Amino acid sequence: MQTGAGFFGSSIGKKIVMAITGILLVGFVTVHMIGNLQLYLPAHEGVYALDTYGEFLRTLLHGSGIWIARATLLTAAILHIWAAWGLTLMNRAARPVAYQNQAYVASTFASRWMRVSGVVVLIFIIVHLLHLTVGNLLPGFEQGKVFHNVVTGFQVPWVSAFYILAMVFFATHLHHGIWSMLQTLGLSHPRYNGLRHGLATLLTIVVIGGNISFPIAVLTGFVR
Ligand code: HEM
């Protein structure tokens, strides 16, 4: 069933919005994780690679680069949530009685879980920004001292536990999201199910594995 007018009112329009914004957001988390791998580089003449990298991002295009990136990410995140919300309402309107069929029950569970994990990821992002970007959730936060902030932050076991737990939720969201995105973008034939599953699993393991390694490296004293 299609409610609303035009392409963006249709379910395929919303799925395409989810897929395109999803690509952007997945791109960001992948690049963010790769950038953060500099946590593992030794300091050069007392300067940490992560701090130089943070400085580079803040001064890119005379300081406007980071704001362009922030505006793009925020717009993508808002559109992603808007489309998800719209699809939820459309699915509810189209399903006056509960499903009997097992396949439908499974797909309803997957989309419900995407909403739950999506909310967890949203809460994580807000806490994470207050923790490592704004710094008001991190005692001893120092503007521009990215290495110091990450290490001080993850030295608190429950903070590291929070990040790791959030990453477990994020892994399920990312995996199903990449899988659905590839379907929307055309890899929908059952013949490609293996490929879609493989790509989703690979990217999820790389991004989440990298992210989880940071708190573990600090907690174990490997990075200090
Ligand atoms: C353990 C994993 C992560 C670490 C160690 C980490 C580290 C950081 C640090 C240090 C900053 C501040 C950078 C600076 O001030 O120069 C930052 C910013 C940010 N992080 Fe993460 N991050 C992690 C995971 C994530 C994830 C999974 C997401 C998204 C789902 C995310 C989204 C962001 C965003 C949106 C910013 C703000 C960028 C800005 O506007 O300045 N981070 N992260």
PDB file of C-alpha atoms and ligand atoms in Angstrom:
ATOM      1  CA  MET A   1       0.000   0.000   0.000  1.00  0.00           C
ATOM      2  CA  GLN A   2       1.253   3.475  -0.835  1.00  0.00           C
ATOM      3  CA  THR A   3       0.393   6.517   1.209  1.00  0.00           C
ATOM      4  CA  GLY A   4       1.476  10.078   0.575  1.00  0.00           C
ATOM      5  CA  ALA A   5       2.170  11.520  -2.833  1.00  0.00           C
ATOM      6  CA  GLY A   6       4.880  10.827  -5.385  1.00  0.00           C
ATOM      7  CA  PHE A   7       8.125   8.937  -5.273  1.00  0.00           C
ATOM      8  CA  PHE A   8       9.086   9.794  -1.665  1.00  0.00           C
ATOM      9  CA  GLY A   9       5.611   8.852  -0.486  1.00  0.00           C
ATOM     10  CA  SER A  10       5.989   5.363  -1.937  1.00  0.00           C
ATOM     11  CA  SER A  11       7.561   2.452  -0.138  1.00  0.00           C
ATOM     12  CA  ILE A  12      10.226   1.963  -2.856  1.00  0.00           C
ATOM     13  CA  GLY A  13      11.067   5.694  -2.659  1.00  0.00           C
ATOM     14  CA  LYS A  14      11.597   5.410   1.092  1.00  0.00           C
ATOM     15  CA  LYS A  15      13.656   2.231   0.668  1.00  0.00           C
ATOM     16  CA  ILE A  16      15.887   4.029  -1.838  1.00  0.00           C
ATOM     17  CA  VAL A  17      16.298   6.954   0.613  1.00  0.00           C
ATOM     18  CA  MET A  18      17.258   4.418   3.307  1.00  0.00           C
ATOM     19  CA  ALA A  19      19.735   2.716   0.969  1.00  0.00           C
ATOM     20  CA  ILE A  20      21.440   5.923  -0.251  1.00  0.00           C
ATOM     21  CA  THR A  21      21.673   7.492   3.211  1.00  0.00           C
ATOM     22  CA  GLY A  22      22.755   4.059   4.485  1.00  0.00           C
ATOM     23  CA  ILE A  23      25.676   4.016   2.016  1.00  0.00           C
ATOM     24  CA  LEU A  24      26.780   7.436   3.271  1.00  0.00           C
ATOM     25  CA  LEU A  25      26.518   6.438   6.921  1.00  0.00           C
ATOM     26  CA  VAL A  26      28.281   3.091   6.359  1.00  0.00           C
ATOM     27  CA  GLY A  27      30.970   5.012   4.439  1.00  0.00           C
ATOM     28  CA  PHE A  28      31.409   7.354   7.388  1.00  0.00           C
ATOM     29  CA  VAL A  29      31.697   4.614  10.019  1.00  0.00           C
ATOM     30  CA  THR A  30      34.184   2.721   7.834  1.00  0.00           C
ATOM     31  CA  VAL A  31      36.404   5.780   7.287  1.00  0.00           C
ATOM     32  CA  HIS A  32      36.001   6.773  10.969  1.00  0.00           C
ATOM     33  CA  MET A  33      37.165   3.333  12.115  1.00  0.00           C
ATOM     34  CA  ILE A  34      40.131   3.361   9.695  1.00  0.00           C
ATOM     35  CA  GLY A  35      41.100   6.876  10.881  1.00  0.00           C
ATOM     36  CA  ASN A  36      40.903   5.723  14.509  1.00  0.00           C
ATOM     37  CA  LEU A  37      43.352   2.877  13.780  1.00  0.00           C
ATOM     38  CA  GLN A  38      45.995   5.614  14.181  1.00  0.00           C
ATOM     39  CA  LEU A  39      45.500   5.026  17.905  1.00  0.00           C
ATOM     40  CA  TYR A  40      47.984   2.180  17.330  1.00  0.00           C
ATOM     41  CA  LEU A  41      50.715   4.382  15.845  1.00  0.00           C
ATOM     42  CA  PRO A  42      53.539   5.423  18.191  1.00  0.00           C
ATOM     43  CA  ALA A  43      53.977   9.122  18.995  1.00  0.00           C
ATOM     44  CA  HIS A  44      56.435  10.939  16.739  1.00  0.00           C
ATOM     45  CA  GLU A  45      58.498  13.537  18.662  1.00  0.00           C
ATOM     46  CA  GLY A  46      55.842  13.542  21.361  1.00  0.00           C
ATOM     47  CA  VAL A  47      52.959  14.103  18.934  1.00  0.00           C
ATOM     48  CA  TYR A  48      50.335  11.397  18.470  1.00  0.00           C
ATOM     49  CA  ALA A  49      49.168  10.575  14.931  1.00  0.00           C
ATOM     50  CA  LEU A  50      45.555  10.651  16.166  1.00  0.00           C
ATOM     51  CA  ASP A  51      45.992  14.258  17.348  1.00  0.00           C
ATOM     52  CA  THR A  52      47.528  15.359  14.037  1.00  0.00           C
ATOM     53  CA  TYR A  53      44.667  13.629  12.216  1.00  0.00           C
ATOM     54  CA  GLY A  54      42.059  15.396  14.418  1.00  0.00           C
ATOM     55  CA  GLU A  55      43.781  18.724  13.724  1.00  0.00           C
ATOM     56  CA  PHE A  56      43.784  17.963   9.987  1.00  0.00           C
ATOM     57  CA  LEU A  57      40.011  17.285  10.046  1.00  0.00           C
ATOM     58  CA  ARG A  58      39.284  20.446  12.042  1.00  0.00           C
ATOM     59  CA  THR A  59      41.320  22.693   9.722  1.00  0.00           C
ATOM     60  CA  LEU A  60      40.323  21.108   6.398  1.00  0.00           C
ATOM     61  CA  LEU A  61      39.129  23.769   3.884  1.00  0.00           C
ATOM     62  CA  HIS A  62      39.908  26.522   6.420  1.00  0.00           C
ATOM     63  CA  GLY A  63      37.688  24.839   9.000  1.00  0.00           C
ATOM     64  CA  SER A  64      34.625  24.538   6.770  1.00  0.00           C
ATOM     65  CA  GLY A  65      35.368  20.924   5.711  1.00  0.00           C
ATOM     66  CA  ILE A  66      34.303  19.452   9.033  1.00  0.00           C
ATOM     67  CA  TRP A  67      31.079  21.479   9.005  1.00  0.00           C
ATOM     68  CA  ILE A  68      30.234  20.309   5.493  1.00  0.00           C
ATOM     69  CA  ALA A  69      30.820  16.723   6.660  1.00  0.00           C
ATOM     70  CA  ARG A  70      28.729  17.283   9.811  1.00  0.00           C
ATOM     71  CA  ALA A  71      25.841  18.841   7.845  1.00  0.00           C
ATOM     72  CA  THR A  72      25.917  15.975   5.315  1.00  0.00           C
ATOM     73  CA  LEU A  73      25.967  13.323   8.045  1.00  0.00           C
ATOM     74  CA  LEU A  74      23.197  14.973  10.037  1.00  0.00           C
ATOM     75  CA  THR A  75      21.000  15.306   6.935  1.00  0.00           C
ATOM     76  CA  ALA A  76      21.672  11.663   6.011  1.00  0.00           C
ATOM     77  CA  ALA A  77      20.830  10.502   9.562  1.00  0.00           C
ATOM     78  CA  ILE A  78      17.589  12.536   9.666  1.00  0.00           C
ATOM     79  CA  LEU A  79      16.463  11.271   6.236  1.00  0.00           C
ATOM     80  CA  HIS A  80      17.378   7.695   7.243  1.00  0.00           C
ATOM     81  CA  ILE A  81      15.199   7.908  10.368  1.00  0.00           C
ATOM     82  CA  TRP A  82      12.401   9.721   8.476  1.00  0.00           C
ATOM     83  CA  ALA A  83      12.253   6.971   5.823  1.00  0.00           C
ATOM     84  CA  ALA A  84      12.406   4.204   8.460  1.00  0.00           C
ATOM     85  CA  TRP A  85       9.543   5.827  10.344  1.00  0.00           C
ATOM     86  CA  GLY A  86       7.504   6.202   7.146  1.00  0.00           C
ATOM     87  CA  LEU A  87       8.058   2.563   6.172  1.00  0.00           C
ATOM     88  CA  THR A  88       7.012   1.432   9.661  1.00  0.00           C
ATOM     89  CA  LEU A  89       3.751   3.373   9.422  1.00  0.00           C
ATOM     90  CA  MET A  90       3.076   2.012   5.934  1.00  0.00           C
ATOM     91  CA  ASN A  91       3.736  -1.563   7.038  1.00  0.00           C
ATOM     92  CA  ARG A  92       1.410  -1.156  10.006  1.00  0.00           C
ATOM     93  CA  ALA A  93      -1.345   0.294   7.842  1.00  0.00           C
ATOM     94  CA  ALA A  94      -0.974  -2.594   5.383  1.00  0.00           C
ATOM     95  CA  ARG A  95      -1.242  -5.307   8.053  1.00  0.00           C
ATOM     96  CA  PRO A  96      -4.571  -5.165   9.867  1.00  0.00           C
ATOM     97  CA  VAL A  97      -4.307  -8.809  11.025  1.00  0.00           C
ATOM     98  CA  ALA A  98      -1.282 -10.626  12.419  1.00  0.00           C
ATOM     99  CA  TYR A  99       0.792 -12.729  10.015  1.00  0.00           C
ATOM    100  CA  GLN A 100       0.358 -16.497  10.000  1.00  0.00           C
ATOM    101  CA  ASN A 101       3.159 -17.206   7.549  1.00  0.00           C
ATOM    102  CA  GLN A 102       6.593 -18.035   9.043  1.00  0.00           C
ATOM    103  CA  ALA A 103       8.562 -16.032   6.437  1.00  0.00           C
ATOM    104  CA  TYR A 104       6.546 -12.918   7.199  1.00  0.00           C
ATOM    105  CA  VAL A 105       6.967 -13.440  10.941  1.00  0.00           C
ATOM    106  CA  ALA A 106      10.755 -13.620  10.404  1.00  0.00           C
ATOM    107  CA  SER A 107      10.865 -10.454   8.304  1.00  0.00           C
ATOM    108  CA  THR A 108       8.684  -8.579  10.824  1.00  0.00           C
ATOM    109  CA  PHE A 109      11.086  -9.611  13.570  1.00  0.00           C
ATOM    110  CA  ALA A 110      14.055  -8.355  11.507  1.00  0.00           C
ATOM    111  CA  SER A 111      12.463  -4.961  10.870  1.00  0.00           C
ATOM    112  CA  ARG A 112      11.359  -4.614  14.503  1.00  0.00           C
ATOM    113  CA  TRP A 113      14.896  -5.437  15.606  1.00  0.00           C
ATOM    114  CA  MET A 114      16.224  -2.788  13.186  1.00  0.00           C
ATOM    115  CA  ARG A 115      14.113  -0.209  15.014  1.00  0.00           C
ATOM    116  CA  VAL A 116      15.330  -1.358  18.442  1.00  0.00           C
ATOM    117  CA  SER A 117      18.999  -1.494  17.383  1.00  0.00           C
ATOM    118  CA  GLY A 118      18.617   1.802  15.494  1.00  0.00           C
ATOM    119  CA  VAL A 119      17.426   3.543  18.671  1.00  0.00           C
ATOM    120  CA  VAL A 120      20.368   2.033  20.606  1.00  0.00           C
ATOM    121  CA  VAL A 121      22.790   3.328  17.925  1.00  0.00           C
ATOM    122  CA  LEU A 122      21.193   6.784  18.100  1.00  0.00           C
ATOM    123  CA  ILE A 123      21.591   6.863  21.896  1.00  0.00           C
ATOM    124  CA  PHE A 124      25.191   5.657  21.482  1.00  0.00           C
ATOM    125  CA  ILE A 125      25.967   8.490  19.014  1.00  0.00           C
ATOM    126  CA  ILE A 126      24.594  11.159  21.390  1.00  0.00           C
ATOM    127  CA  VAL A 127      26.579   9.765  24.354  1.00  0.00           C
ATOM    128  CA  HIS A 128      29.687   9.334  22.154  1.00  0.00           C
ATOM    129  CA  LEU A 129      29.567  12.960  20.956  1.00  0.00           C
ATOM    130  CA  LEU A 130      29.184  14.237  24.528  1.00  0.00           C
ATOM    131  CA  HIS A 131      32.015  11.931  25.581  1.00  0.00           C
ATOM    132  CA  LEU A 132      34.724  12.366  22.925  1.00  0.00           C
ATOM    133  CA  THR A 133      33.751  15.417  20.820  1.00  0.00           C
ATOM    134  CA  VAL A 134      32.164  17.898  23.244  1.00  0.00           C
ATOM    135  CA  GLY A 135      33.853  16.271  26.224  1.00  0.00           C
ATOM    136  CA  ASN A 136      31.414  17.121  29.005  1.00  0.00           C
ATOM    137  CA  LEU A 137      30.912  13.406  29.843  1.00  0.00           C
ATOM    138  CA  LEU A 138      34.676  12.861  30.117  1.00  0.00           C
ATOM    139  CA  PRO A 139      36.462  14.120  33.229  1.00  0.00           C
ATOM    140  CA  GLY A 140      39.909  15.359  32.125  1.00  0.00           C
ATOM    141  CA  PHE A 141      38.795  15.981  28.509  1.00  0.00           C
ATOM    142  CA  GLU A 142      41.266  18.170  26.604  1.00  0.00           C
ATOM    143  CA  GLN A 143      40.222  19.829  23.355  1.00  0.00           C
ATOM    144  CA  GLY A 144      42.394  18.587  20.461  1.00  0.00           C
ATOM    145  CA  LYS A 145      44.160  15.901  22.557  1.00  0.00           C
ATOM    146  CA  VAL A 146      42.331  13.064  20.823  1.00  0.00           C
ATOM    147  CA  PHE A 147      44.740  10.262  21.866  1.00  0.00           C
ATOM    148  CA  HIS A 148      44.632  11.376  25.503  1.00  0.00           C
ATOM    149  CA  ASN A 149      40.820  11.622  25.449  1.00  0.00           C
ATOM    150  CA  VAL A 150      40.322   8.166  23.937  1.00  0.00           C
ATOM    151  CA  VAL A 151      42.783   6.513  26.362  1.00  0.00           C
ATOM    152  CA  THR A 152      41.402   8.346  29.434  1.00  0.00           C
ATOM    153  CA  GLY A 153      37.850   7.502  28.335  1.00  0.00           C
ATOM    154  CA  PHE A 154      38.415   3.782  27.777  1.00  0.00           C
ATOM    155  CA  GLN A 155      40.460   3.329  30.959  1.00  0.00           C
ATOM    156  CA  VAL A 156      37.122   3.365  32.805  1.00  0.00           C
ATOM    157  CA  PRO A 157      35.920  -0.272  32.505  1.00  0.00           C
ATOM    158  CA  TRP A 158      32.179   0.445  32.457  1.00  0.00           C
ATOM    159  CA  VAL A 159      32.659   3.079  29.752  1.00  0.00           C
ATOM    160  CA  SER A 160      34.531   0.537  27.614  1.00  0.00           C
ATOM    161  CA  ALA A 161      31.805  -2.024  28.385  1.00  0.00           C
ATOM    162  CA  PHE A 162      29.175   0.482  27.205  1.00  0.00           C
ATOM    163  CA  TYR A 163      31.039   1.014  23.907  1.00  0.00           C
ATOM    164  CA  ILE A 164      31.481  -2.724  23.352  1.00  0.00           C
ATOM    165  CA  LEU A 165      27.817  -3.455  24.094  1.00  0.00           C
ATOM    166  CA  ALA A 166      26.704  -0.624  21.795  1.00  0.00           C
ATOM    167  CA  MET A 167      28.931  -2.109  19.070  1.00  0.00           C
ATOM    168  CA  VAL A 168      27.183  -5.500  19.431  1.00  0.00           C
ATOM    169  CA  PHE A 169      23.822  -3.800  18.738  1.00  0.00           C
ATOM    170  CA  PHE A 170      25.424  -1.784  15.961  1.00  0.00           C
ATOM    171  CA  ALA A 171      26.795  -4.985  14.380  1.00  0.00           C
ATOM    172  CA  THR A 172      23.293  -6.434  13.962  1.00  0.00           C
ATOM    173  CA  HIS A 173      21.992  -3.125  12.573  1.00  0.00           C
ATOM    174  CA  LEU A 174      24.893  -2.790  10.150  1.00  0.00           C
ATOM    175  CA  HIS A 175      24.659  -6.397   8.961  1.00  0.00           C
ATOM    176  CA  HIS A 176      20.944  -6.350   8.219  1.00  0.00           C
ATOM    177  CA  GLY A 177      21.184  -2.785   6.867  1.00  0.00           C
ATOM    178  CA  ILE A 178      23.902  -3.632   4.346  1.00  0.00           C
ATOM    179  CA  TRP A 179      22.012  -6.777   3.341  1.00  0.00           C
ATOM    180  CA  SER A 180      18.758  -4.813   2.747  1.00  0.00           C
ATOM    181  CA  MET A 181      20.589  -1.967   1.027  1.00  0.00           C
ATOM    182  CA  LEU A 182      22.144  -4.360  -1.499  1.00  0.00           C
ATOM    183  CA  GLN A 183      18.701  -5.828  -2.127  1.00  0.00           C
ATOM    184  CA  THR A 184      17.133  -2.391  -2.714  1.00  0.00           C
ATOM    185  CA  LEU A 185      19.981  -1.466  -5.037  1.00  0.00           C
ATOM    186  CA  GLY A 186      19.387  -4.461  -7.270  1.00  0.00           C
ATOM    187  CA  LEU A 187      21.113  -7.553  -5.840  1.00  0.00           C
ATOM    188  CA  SER A 188      17.699  -8.992  -5.109  1.00  0.00           C
ATOM    189  CA  HIS A 189      17.820 -12.306  -6.974  1.00  0.00           C
ATOM    190  CA  PRO A 190      18.060 -15.325  -4.624  1.00  0.00           C
ATOM    191  CA  ARG A 191      21.190 -16.268  -6.602  1.00  0.00           C
ATOM    192  CA  TYR A 192      22.930 -13.282  -4.975  1.00  0.00           C
ATOM    193  CA  ASN A 193      21.861 -14.101  -1.410  1.00  0.00           C
ATOM    194  CA  GLY A 194      25.258 -15.650  -0.650  1.00  0.00           C
ATOM    195  CA  LEU A 195      27.144 -12.658  -2.044  1.00  0.00           C
ATOM    196  CA  ARG A 196      24.962 -10.169  -0.141  1.00  0.00           C
ATOM    197  CA  HIS A 197      25.384 -12.125   3.049  1.00  0.00           C
ATOM    198  CA  GLY A 198      29.147 -12.380   2.534  1.00  0.00           C
ATOM    199  CA  LEU A 199      29.608  -8.659   1.831  1.00  0.00           C
ATOM    200  CA  ALA A 200      27.436  -7.649   4.800  1.00  0.00           C
ATOM    201  CA  THR A 201      29.324 -10.015   7.105  1.00  0.00           C
ATOM    202  CA  LEU A 202      32.762  -8.903   5.900  1.00  0.00           C
ATOM    203  CA  LEU A 203      32.098  -5.175   6.295  1.00  0.00           C
ATOM    204  CA  THR A 204      30.422  -5.688   9.677  1.00  0.00           C
ATOM    205  CA  ILE A 205      33.357  -7.723  11.000  1.00  0.00           C
ATOM    206  CA  VAL A 206      35.891  -5.126   9.773  1.00  0.00           C
ATOM    207  CA  VAL A 207      34.065  -2.067  11.180  1.00  0.00           C
ATOM    208  CA  ILE A 208      32.859  -3.580  14.448  1.00  0.00           C
ATOM    209  CA  GLY A 209      36.046  -5.605  14.991  1.00  0.00           C
ATOM    210  CA  GLY A 210      38.133  -2.445  14.601  1.00  0.00           C
ATOM    211  CA  ASN A 211      35.859  -0.418  16.886  1.00  0.00           C
ATOM    212  CA  ILE A 212      35.769  -3.063  19.619  1.00  0.00           C
ATOM    213  CA  SER A 213      39.562  -3.410  19.470  1.00  0.00           C
ATOM    214  CA  PHE A 214      40.044   0.192  20.735  1.00  0.00           C
ATOM    215  CA  PRO A 215      38.512  -0.136  24.219  1.00  0.00           C
ATOM    216  CA  ILE A 216      40.066  -3.609  24.558  1.00  0.00           C
ATOM    217  CA  ALA A 217      43.532  -2.261  23.611  1.00  0.00           C
ATOM    218  CA  VAL A 218      43.258   0.453  26.270  1.00  0.00           C
ATOM    219  CA  LEU A 219      41.779  -1.811  28.975  1.00  0.00           C
ATOM    220  CA  THR A 220      44.533  -4.389  28.503  1.00  0.00           C
ATOM    221  CA  GLY A 221      47.220  -1.672  28.607  1.00  0.00           C
ATOM    222  CA  PHE A 222      48.324  -2.385  25.011  1.00  0.00           C
ATOM    223  CA  VAL A 223      47.686   1.309  24.272  1.00  0.00           C
ATOM    224  CA  ARG A 224      48.388   3.764  27.074  1.00  0.00           C
TER     225      ARG A 224
HETATM  226  C1  HEM B   1      35.289   2.538  19.656  1.00  0.00           C
HETATM  227  C2  HEM B   1      34.906   3.158  18.577  1.00  0.00           C
HETATM  228  C3  HEM B   1      35.043   4.646  18.338  1.00  0.00           C
HETATM  229  C4  HEM B   1      36.054   5.496  18.716  1.00  0.00           C
HETATM  230  C5  HEM B   1      37.341   5.162  19.436  1.00  0.00           C
HETATM  231  C6  HEM B   1      35.681   6.818  18.283  1.00  0.00           C
HETATM  232  C7  HEM B   1      36.420   7.951  18.490  1.00  0.00           C
HETATM  233  C8  HEM B   1      36.016   9.239  18.214  1.00  0.00           C
HETATM  234  C9  HEM B   1      36.727  10.448  18.557  1.00  0.00           C
HETATM  235  C10 HEM B   1      38.058  10.468  19.296  1.00  0.00           C
HETATM  236  C11 HEM B   1      36.024  11.501  18.110  1.00  0.00           C
HETATM  237  C12 HEM B   1      36.393  12.981  18.244  1.00  0.00           C
HETATM  238  C13 HEM B   1      37.356  13.333  17.144  1.00  0.00           C
HETATM  239  C14 HEM B   1      37.966  14.717  17.313  1.00  0.00           C
HETATM  240  O1  HEM B   1      37.553  15.465  18.188  1.00  0.00           O
HETATM  241  O2  HEM B   1      38.852  15.014  16.526  1.00  0.00           O
HETATM  242  C15 HEM B   1      34.845  10.971  17.462  1.00  0.00           C
HETATM  243  C16 HEM B   1      33.875  11.719  16.854  1.00  0.00           C
HETATM  244  C17 HEM B   1      32.740  11.193  16.254  1.00  0.00           C
HETATM  245  N1  HEM B   1      32.375   9.876  16.181  1.00  0.00           N
HETATM  246 FE1  HEM B   1      33.423   8.334  16.879  1.00  0.00          FE
HETATM  247  N2  HEM B   1      34.474   6.735  17.615  1.00  0.00           N
HETATM  248  C18 HEM B   1      34.056   5.434  17.648  1.00  0.00           C
HETATM  249  C19 HEM B   1      32.892   4.901  17.094  1.00  0.00           C
HETATM  250  C20 HEM B   1      31.941   5.668  16.452  1.00  0.00           C
HETATM  251  C21 HEM B   1      30.749   5.128  15.826  1.00  0.00           C
HETATM  252  C22 HEM B   1      30.380   3.652  15.782  1.00  0.00           C
HETATM  253  C23 HEM B   1      30.071   6.187  15.295  1.00  0.00           C
HETATM  254  C24 HEM B   1      28.766   6.214  14.569  1.00  0.00           C
HETATM  255  C25 HEM B   1      27.855   5.283  14.613  1.00  0.00           C
HETATM  256  C26 HEM B   1      30.826   7.386  15.593  1.00  0.00           C
HETATM  257  C27 HEM B   1      30.466   8.659  15.244  1.00  0.00           C
HETATM  258  C28 HEM B   1      31.182   9.799  15.512  1.00  0.00           C
HETATM  259  C29 HEM B   1      30.759  11.121  15.126  1.00  0.00           C
HETATM  260  C30 HEM B   1      29.489  11.473  14.353  1.00  0.00           C
HETATM  261  C31 HEM B   1      31.739  12.004  15.587  1.00  0.00           C
HETATM  262  C32 HEM B   1      31.729  13.523  15.497  1.00  0.00           C
HETATM  263  C33 HEM B   1      32.552  14.013  14.361  1.00  0.00           C
HETATM  264  C34 HEM B   1      32.503  15.523  14.423  1.00  0.00           C
HETATM  265  O3  HEM B   1      31.454  16.068  14.079  1.00  0.00           O
HETATM  266  O4  HEM B   1      33.468  16.114  14.834  1.00  0.00           O
HETATM  267  N3  HEM B   1      31.955   7.031  16.287  1.00  0.00           N
HETATM  268  N4  HEM B   1      34.861   9.583  17.536  1.00  0.00           N
END
